[in-house]
Amino acid sequence: MHKPMVSVVIPIYKVEAYLARCVDSVLSQTLEDLQIILVNDGSPDGCPQICDDYAKRDSRIQVIHKENGGLASARNAGMAVATGKWLFFLDSDDWLEPDGLESLVAIGEEYQVDFVRYRAIRSGWPGMEEHAPCMVEPIRELRHGYYSRQQIVEEVYPRLITTPQLSMGAVVGAWGSLYNLDFLNRNNLRFYEEVKFSEDLVFSARVVRAADSFYFVDTPGVYHYFYNPNSISKSFRAGRWDSCKGLIRTCHQDFGDDPVFDFSGQLYGKHLGGF
């Protein structure tokens, strides 16, 4: 059975206006050896039919139709059928540069890392220059280049879930990395489906904790992060406070009794005690 180089998982819900742009950007990749998994998460608009129409056009496309369960559930459903050497999450209102996946795979293969992280591009963000690089608070920024296990512990663990200033950690968005699928499967790295907001915060922290190495590409490119005012992160959702409390409980469950130590035995991440 052929094993594609990359499995691309695209969770889909109420993005009828953006879906074609997203999928077309994957079909136009210079890297053609792809498995493209469209996960229709019970979308009530025209997205299910759009997915089926794309599947008829290209044999690389596989469609999953499921009841609505949220982003974490949709990503897990895609991971369950992914067979590629590498795995990539693409949000359905975003899109890729034509050579985006090829460039990430080249780095992953050269350095033999567990994941490759990159700096994306902002598109359509109010008050921002078009195609501005995705920058975060200076304390969250990563340096360009290769990270060994020891460098992960020394440089990233102190910002694993949150910074001392209580901003988010250095590695958050699941769409911001190309993952070695065997690495994810060996470590049973999946999303907690009960967490409906910032669900990738815990996933990404667990990825970093399990990784022996990764590479960060500081040059903006690969991914266009689109400002969709109706997306989960940019619109009001009833029950968000309860979801945030659930996120904190999940962080405590996974990390509260597992303090992060450096190689000399010193405790890192003492600010996690609040969880």
Tab-separated table of C-alpha atoms in Angstrom:
chain	number	residue	atom	x	y	z
A	1	MET	CA	0.000	0.000	0.000
A	2	HIS	CA	1.382	3.396	-0.984
A	3	LYS	CA	2.287	5.655	1.915
A	4	PRO	CA	1.912	9.332	0.898
A	5	MET	CA	4.519	11.824	1.976
A	6	VAL	CA	2.002	14.106	3.726
A	7	SER	CA	-1.523	13.648	5.033
A	8	VAL	CA	-3.331	16.994	5.140
A	9	VAL	CA	-6.285	17.106	7.553
A	10	ILE	CA	-8.827	19.880	6.933
A	11	PRO	CA	-11.648	20.183	9.528
A	12	ILE	CA	-14.712	21.805	7.953
A	13	TYR	CA	-17.647	23.625	9.517
A	14	LYS	CA	-19.588	26.600	8.118
A	15	VAL	CA	-16.858	27.765	5.726
A	16	GLU	CA	-18.718	27.589	2.433
A	17	ALA	CA	-17.291	30.959	1.332
A	18	TYR	CA	-13.664	29.932	1.946
A	19	LEU	CA	-13.461	26.189	1.361
A	20	ALA	CA	-12.585	26.199	-2.341
A	21	ARG	CA	-9.675	28.583	-1.780
A	22	CYS	CA	-8.348	26.318	0.958
A	23	VAL	CA	-8.649	23.024	-0.918
A	24	ASP	CA	-7.390	24.500	-4.201
A	25	SER	CA	-4.236	25.665	-2.422
A	26	VAL	CA	-3.543	22.050	-1.406
A	27	LEU	CA	-4.269	20.685	-4.862
A	28	SER	CA	-1.807	23.242	-6.265
A	29	GLN	CA	1.094	22.179	-4.043
A	30	THR	CA	4.427	21.516	-5.729
A	31	LEU	CA	4.567	18.409	-3.539
A	32	GLU	CA	1.965	16.166	-5.144
A	33	ASP	CA	2.374	13.012	-3.052
A	34	LEU	CA	-0.479	13.861	-0.686
A	35	GLN	CA	-3.418	12.353	1.134
A	36	ILE	CA	-6.038	15.101	1.530
A	37	ILE	CA	-8.588	14.395	4.255
A	38	LEU	CA	-11.671	16.629	4.293
A	39	VAL	CA	-13.529	16.229	7.583
A	40	ASN	CA	-17.076	17.560	7.333
A	41	ASP	CA	-17.924	18.127	10.991
A	42	GLY	CA	-21.680	18.204	10.471
A	43	SER	CA	-21.583	21.497	8.565
A	44	PRO	CA	-25.153	22.737	7.882
A	45	ASP	CA	-24.301	24.723	4.733
A	46	GLY	CA	-23.069	23.644	1.296
A	47	CYS	CA	-19.721	22.314	2.571
A	48	PRO	CA	-20.668	18.596	2.516
A	49	GLN	CA	-21.531	18.748	-1.187
A	50	ILE	CA	-18.408	20.779	-1.952
A	51	CYS	CA	-16.325	18.084	-0.242
A	52	ASP	CA	-17.951	15.313	-2.243
A	53	ASP	CA	-17.493	17.229	-5.481
A	54	TYR	CA	-13.771	17.627	-4.790
A	55	ALA	CA	-13.436	13.914	-4.012
A	56	LYS	CA	-14.837	13.103	-7.458
A	57	ARG	CA	-12.233	15.348	-9.078
A	58	ASP	CA	-9.087	14.070	-7.355
A	59	SER	CA	-8.340	10.559	-6.099
A	60	ARG	CA	-6.036	11.933	-3.374
A	61	ILE	CA	-9.050	13.384	-1.567
A	62	GLN	CA	-10.853	11.393	1.118
A	63	VAL	CA	-14.027	12.760	2.738
A	64	ILE	CA	-15.252	12.010	6.239
A	65	HIS	CA	-18.830	13.021	7.078
A	66	LYS	CA	-19.514	13.055	10.814
A	67	GLU	CA	-21.839	14.594	13.373
A	68	ASN	CA	-20.709	17.925	14.726
A	69	GLY	CA	-18.247	17.390	17.550
A	70	GLY	CA	-15.966	20.409	17.395
A	71	LEU	CA	-12.502	21.072	16.043
A	72	ALA	CA	-10.707	18.581	18.290
A	73	SER	CA	-13.092	15.819	17.286
A	74	ALA	CA	-12.698	16.631	13.592
A	75	ARG	CA	-8.912	16.629	13.799
A	76	ASN	CA	-8.918	13.300	15.627
A	77	ALA	CA	-11.193	11.823	12.967
A	78	GLY	CA	-8.740	12.900	10.288
A	79	MET	CA	-5.768	11.534	12.197
A	80	ALA	CA	-7.522	8.175	12.538
A	81	VAL	CA	-7.342	7.601	8.774
A	82	ALA	CA	-4.081	9.434	8.021
A	83	THR	CA	-1.402	7.231	6.451
A	84	GLY	CA	1.288	9.737	5.437
A	85	LYS	CA	4.824	9.954	6.731
A	86	TRP	CA	4.077	13.520	7.780
A	87	LEU	CA	0.841	15.109	9.026
A	88	PHE	CA	-0.374	18.664	8.522
A	89	PHE	CA	-3.457	20.432	9.896
A	90	LEU	CA	-4.961	23.129	7.682
A	91	ASP	CA	-7.869	25.233	8.910
A	92	SER	CA	-10.533	25.513	6.237
A	93	ASP	CA	-10.592	29.315	6.072
A	94	ASP	CA	-6.798	29.477	5.570
A	95	TRP	CA	-4.625	28.499	2.621
A	96	LEU	CA	-1.080	27.498	1.659
A	97	GLU	CA	1.696	28.896	-0.467
A	98	PRO	CA	2.291	26.585	-3.490
A	99	ASP	CA	5.643	25.313	-2.186
A	100	GLY	CA	4.644	25.356	1.482
A	101	LEU	CA	4.480	21.633	2.177
A	102	GLU	CA	7.490	20.817	0.013
A	103	SER	CA	9.640	23.296	1.926
A	104	LEU	CA	8.596	21.902	5.319
A	105	VAL	CA	9.102	18.282	4.287
A	106	ALA	CA	12.581	19.103	2.988
A	107	ILE	CA	13.559	20.451	6.410
A	108	GLY	CA	11.937	17.568	8.258
A	109	GLU	CA	13.753	15.023	6.121
A	110	GLU	CA	17.095	16.814	6.324
A	111	TYR	CA	17.111	17.193	10.105
A	112	GLN	CA	15.043	14.083	10.965
A	113	VAL	CA	12.986	15.939	13.557
A	114	ASP	CA	9.687	15.073	15.218
A	115	PHE	CA	8.051	18.238	13.927
A	116	VAL	CA	8.833	21.353	11.902
A	117	ARG	CA	7.364	24.633	13.070
A	118	TYR	CA	7.212	27.781	10.949
A	119	ARG	CA	6.188	31.439	10.963
A	120	ALA	CA	2.917	31.938	9.107
A	121	ILE	CA	1.578	34.980	7.253
A	122	ARG	CA	-1.420	37.057	8.365
A	123	SER	CA	-3.976	37.749	5.648
A	124	GLY	CA	-6.976	40.060	5.934
A	125	TRP	CA	-6.301	41.145	9.521
A	126	PRO	CA	-7.822	44.553	10.401
A	127	GLY	CA	-5.231	47.259	10.947
A	128	MET	CA	-2.358	45.078	9.749
A	129	GLU	CA	-0.338	45.210	6.579
A	130	GLU	CA	-1.361	42.456	4.185
A	131	HIS	CA	0.899	39.389	4.400
A	132	ALA	CA	2.451	40.564	7.658
A	133	PRO	CA	4.394	37.835	9.486
A	134	CYS	CA	2.623	36.208	12.433
A	135	MET	CA	4.440	37.699	15.402
A	136	VAL	CA	3.601	37.088	19.053
A	137	GLU	CA	4.823	38.575	22.337
A	138	PRO	CA	8.653	38.642	22.459
A	139	ILE	CA	8.699	36.251	25.415
A	140	ARG	CA	6.839	33.658	23.313
A	141	GLU	CA	9.084	33.911	20.266
A	142	LEU	CA	11.285	31.019	19.169
A	143	ARG	CA	14.732	31.355	17.680
A	144	HIS	CA	15.281	30.104	14.150
A	145	GLY	CA	16.857	26.685	13.728
A	146	TYR	CA	17.232	23.225	15.169
A	147	TYR	CA	16.274	22.296	18.746
A	148	SER	CA	17.772	19.210	20.382
A	149	ARG	CA	16.108	17.582	23.383
A	150	GLN	CA	18.294	19.527	25.785
A	151	GLN	CA	17.577	22.787	23.976
A	152	ILE	CA	13.843	22.044	24.107
A	153	VAL	CA	14.069	21.611	27.868
A	154	GLU	CA	16.216	24.692	28.399
A	155	GLU	CA	14.520	27.073	25.960
A	156	VAL	CA	10.920	25.940	25.538
A	157	TYR	CA	9.891	24.135	28.728
A	158	PRO	CA	9.884	27.349	30.813
A	159	ARG	CA	7.181	28.552	28.373
A	160	LEU	CA	5.515	25.204	27.781
A	161	ILE	CA	1.908	26.055	28.681
A	162	THR	CA	2.150	29.684	29.719
A	163	THR	CA	4.840	32.304	30.178
A	164	PRO	CA	5.670	33.876	33.547
A	165	GLN	CA	3.528	36.815	32.342
A	166	LEU	CA	0.600	34.371	31.882
A	167	SER	CA	0.449	34.731	28.113
A	168	MET	CA	0.157	31.557	26.039
A	169	GLY	CA	3.151	29.292	25.600
A	170	ALA	CA	5.743	29.418	22.846
A	171	VAL	CA	4.174	26.599	20.781
A	172	VAL	CA	0.381	26.657	20.533
A	173	GLY	CA	-1.490	26.455	17.199
A	174	ALA	CA	-1.651	22.887	15.875
A	175	TRP	CA	-1.828	24.238	12.316
A	176	GLY	CA	1.596	25.830	12.829
A	177	SER	CA	3.626	22.628	12.472
A	178	LEU	CA	4.322	19.689	10.195
A	179	TYR	CA	4.363	16.527	12.343
A	180	ASN	CA	6.007	13.164	11.915
A	181	LEU	CA	2.944	10.913	12.072
A	182	ASP	CA	4.798	7.931	13.527
A	183	PHE	CA	6.006	10.197	16.357
A	184	LEU	CA	2.412	11.264	17.116
A	185	ASN	CA	1.141	7.686	17.044
A	186	ARG	CA	3.958	6.286	19.205
A	187	ASN	CA	3.188	8.853	21.876
A	188	ASN	CA	-0.600	8.597	21.533
A	189	LEU	CA	-0.850	12.325	20.847
A	190	ARG	CA	-4.441	13.248	20.120
A	191	PHE	CA	-6.760	16.133	20.965
A	192	TYR	CA	-8.988	16.157	24.037
A	193	GLU	CA	-12.449	16.357	22.499
A	194	GLU	CA	-14.091	17.723	25.630
A	195	VAL	CA	-11.988	20.893	25.313
A	196	LYS	CA	-13.772	23.181	22.850
A	197	PHE	CA	-11.612	26.322	23.111
A	198	SER	CA	-7.809	26.493	22.735
A	199	GLU	CA	-7.836	22.711	22.414
A	200	ASP	CA	-4.497	22.801	20.627
A	201	LEU	CA	-2.742	24.406	23.615
A	202	VAL	CA	-2.650	21.102	25.519
A	203	PHE	CA	-1.980	19.077	22.376
A	204	SER	CA	0.988	21.270	21.432
A	205	ALA	CA	2.414	21.196	24.955
A	206	ARG	CA	2.237	17.392	24.951
A	207	VAL	CA	3.919	17.326	21.524
A	208	VAL	CA	6.802	19.466	22.791
A	209	ARG	CA	7.160	17.378	25.953
A	210	ALA	CA	7.386	14.166	23.910
A	211	ALA	CA	9.706	15.485	21.181
A	212	ASP	CA	13.382	14.648	20.912
A	213	SER	CA	13.926	17.450	18.390
A	214	PHE	CA	12.199	20.010	16.208
A	215	TYR	CA	13.075	22.797	13.781
A	216	PHE	CA	11.642	26.316	13.632
A	217	VAL	CA	11.598	28.271	10.347
A	218	ASP	CA	11.581	31.974	11.156
A	219	THR	CA	11.117	33.155	7.556
A	220	PRO	CA	7.421	34.038	6.992
A	221	GLY	CA	5.747	31.781	4.451
A	222	VAL	CA	3.978	28.445	3.980
A	223	TYR	CA	0.606	29.330	5.531
A	224	HIS	CA	-1.864	32.210	5.175
A	225	TYR	CA	-3.608	32.735	8.522
A	226	PHE	CA	-6.864	34.451	7.530
A	227	TYR	CA	-8.903	36.759	9.751
A	228	ASN	CA	-12.354	35.166	9.769
A	229	PRO	CA	-14.607	37.106	12.161
A	230	ASN	CA	-16.846	34.052	12.528
A	231	SER	CA	-14.101	31.639	13.554
A	232	ILE	CA	-13.965	30.007	16.984
A	233	SER	CA	-11.139	32.210	18.221
A	234	LYS	CA	-12.599	35.514	16.992
A	235	SER	CA	-16.273	35.333	17.871
A	236	PHE	CA	-18.353	34.963	21.025
A	237	ARG	CA	-19.457	31.457	21.957
A	238	ALA	CA	-21.849	30.657	24.780
A	239	GLY	CA	-20.191	28.489	27.398
A	240	ARG	CA	-16.686	29.725	26.643
A	241	TRP	CA	-15.926	30.328	30.329
A	242	ASP	CA	-16.853	26.740	31.170
A	243	SER	CA	-14.648	25.617	28.294
A	244	CYS	CA	-11.759	27.674	29.641
A	245	LYS	CA	-12.180	26.067	33.060
A	246	GLY	CA	-12.129	22.688	31.360
A	247	LEU	CA	-8.913	23.648	29.606
A	248	ILE	CA	-7.305	24.560	32.942
A	249	ARG	CA	-8.422	21.250	34.465
A	250	THR	CA	-6.960	19.382	31.504
A	251	CYS	CA	-3.654	21.230	31.852
A	252	HIS	CA	-3.543	20.313	35.521
A	253	GLN	CA	-4.408	16.694	34.722
A	254	ASP	CA	-1.566	16.364	32.231
A	255	PHE	CA	1.084	18.582	33.787
A	256	GLY	CA	0.163	19.428	37.375
A	257	ASP	CA	1.858	16.375	38.875
A	258	ASP	CA	4.612	16.183	36.271
A	259	PRO	CA	6.979	19.112	36.932
A	260	VAL	CA	9.413	19.849	34.137
A	261	PHE	CA	13.057	19.412	35.108
A	262	ASP	CA	16.215	20.327	33.269
A	263	PHE	CA	19.071	17.838	33.054
A	264	SER	CA	20.655	18.953	36.331
A	265	GLY	CA	17.433	18.339	38.250
A	266	GLN	CA	16.400	21.970	38.653
A	267	LEU	CA	12.669	22.597	38.508
A	268	TYR	CA	11.452	24.556	35.505
A	269	GLY	CA	8.009	26.022	34.939
A	270	LYS	CA	7.111	26.758	38.581
A	271	HIS	CA	4.409	29.092	37.325
A	272	LEU	CA	2.458	25.979	36.261
A	273	GLY	CA	1.592	25.412	39.918
A	274	GLY	CA	-1.414	27.691	39.517
A	275	PHE	CA	-3.099	25.122	37.357
